[in-house]
Amino acid sequence: MAVLAAYMIEKKEGEALPDYLSSRIFAGQTGTTIAPRPEDVEGFDAFIQKYKSTLPAEKAAVEGLR
């Protein structure tokens, strides 16, 4: 949020957010892309499926508090 607020205050006329980030926030920095391991993707997929299966119980609990 602070970066977005700074952008709104400090941006030059017509300067787009990607340009502001590249020239002022991340100037001179290099990035690295890391791909997840297949077993990590499988583990996350299993987790999210279990999580989604609990959403009806969560909804019922919230509705019970009303």
XYZ file of C-alpha atoms in Angstrom:
66
model
C 0.000 0.000 0.000
C 2.862 2.347 0.791
C 4.354 1.870 -2.674
C 1.000 2.600 -4.312
C 0.557 5.689 -2.158
C 4.069 6.879 -3.078
C 3.281 6.280 -6.737
C 0.136 8.380 -6.523
C 2.055 11.228 -4.871
C 5.364 11.079 -6.776
C 4.441 9.927 -10.290
C 5.335 12.135 -13.208
C 2.677 13.309 -15.645
C 1.493 10.248 -17.602
C 3.860 7.848 -15.811
C 2.326 4.369 -15.631
C 2.719 2.197 -12.544
C 4.962 -0.382 -14.306
C 7.276 2.424 -15.416
C 7.363 3.920 -11.911
C 8.196 0.542 -10.399
C 10.936 -0.167 -12.953
C 12.600 3.229 -12.778
C 12.240 4.111 -9.089
C 11.404 1.134 -6.909
C 13.302 -1.695 -8.588
C 15.891 0.335 -10.529
C 19.090 -1.655 -10.957
C 17.613 -4.860 -9.581
C 17.562 -8.185 -11.386
C 14.938 -10.828 -10.867
C 14.885 -14.593 -10.744
C 11.989 -16.868 -11.590
C 11.700 -20.074 -9.605
C 9.386 -22.871 -10.732
C 7.754 -25.046 -8.074
C 8.708 -28.683 -7.775
C 6.025 -31.057 -9.086
C 5.619 -32.703 -5.671
C 5.017 -29.278 -4.098
C 2.323 -28.538 -6.677
C 0.685 -31.887 -5.933
C 0.827 -31.198 -2.192
C -0.742 -27.775 -2.619
C -3.456 -29.167 -4.874
C -4.303 -31.779 -2.229
C -4.352 -29.108 0.483
C -6.616 -26.767 -1.480
C -9.063 -29.580 -2.256
C -9.322 -30.399 1.466
C -9.664 -26.714 2.292
C -12.454 -26.250 -0.243
C -14.283 -29.250 1.197
C -14.449 -27.453 4.572
C -16.033 -24.278 3.182
C -19.632 -25.491 3.624
C -18.930 -26.078 7.334
C -17.391 -22.610 7.594
C -20.447 -21.096 5.919
C -22.804 -22.971 8.236
C -20.853 -21.775 11.263
C -21.063 -18.157 10.147
C -24.760 -18.452 9.388
C -25.288 -20.012 12.827
C -23.881 -16.888 14.441
C -26.413 -14.595 12.814
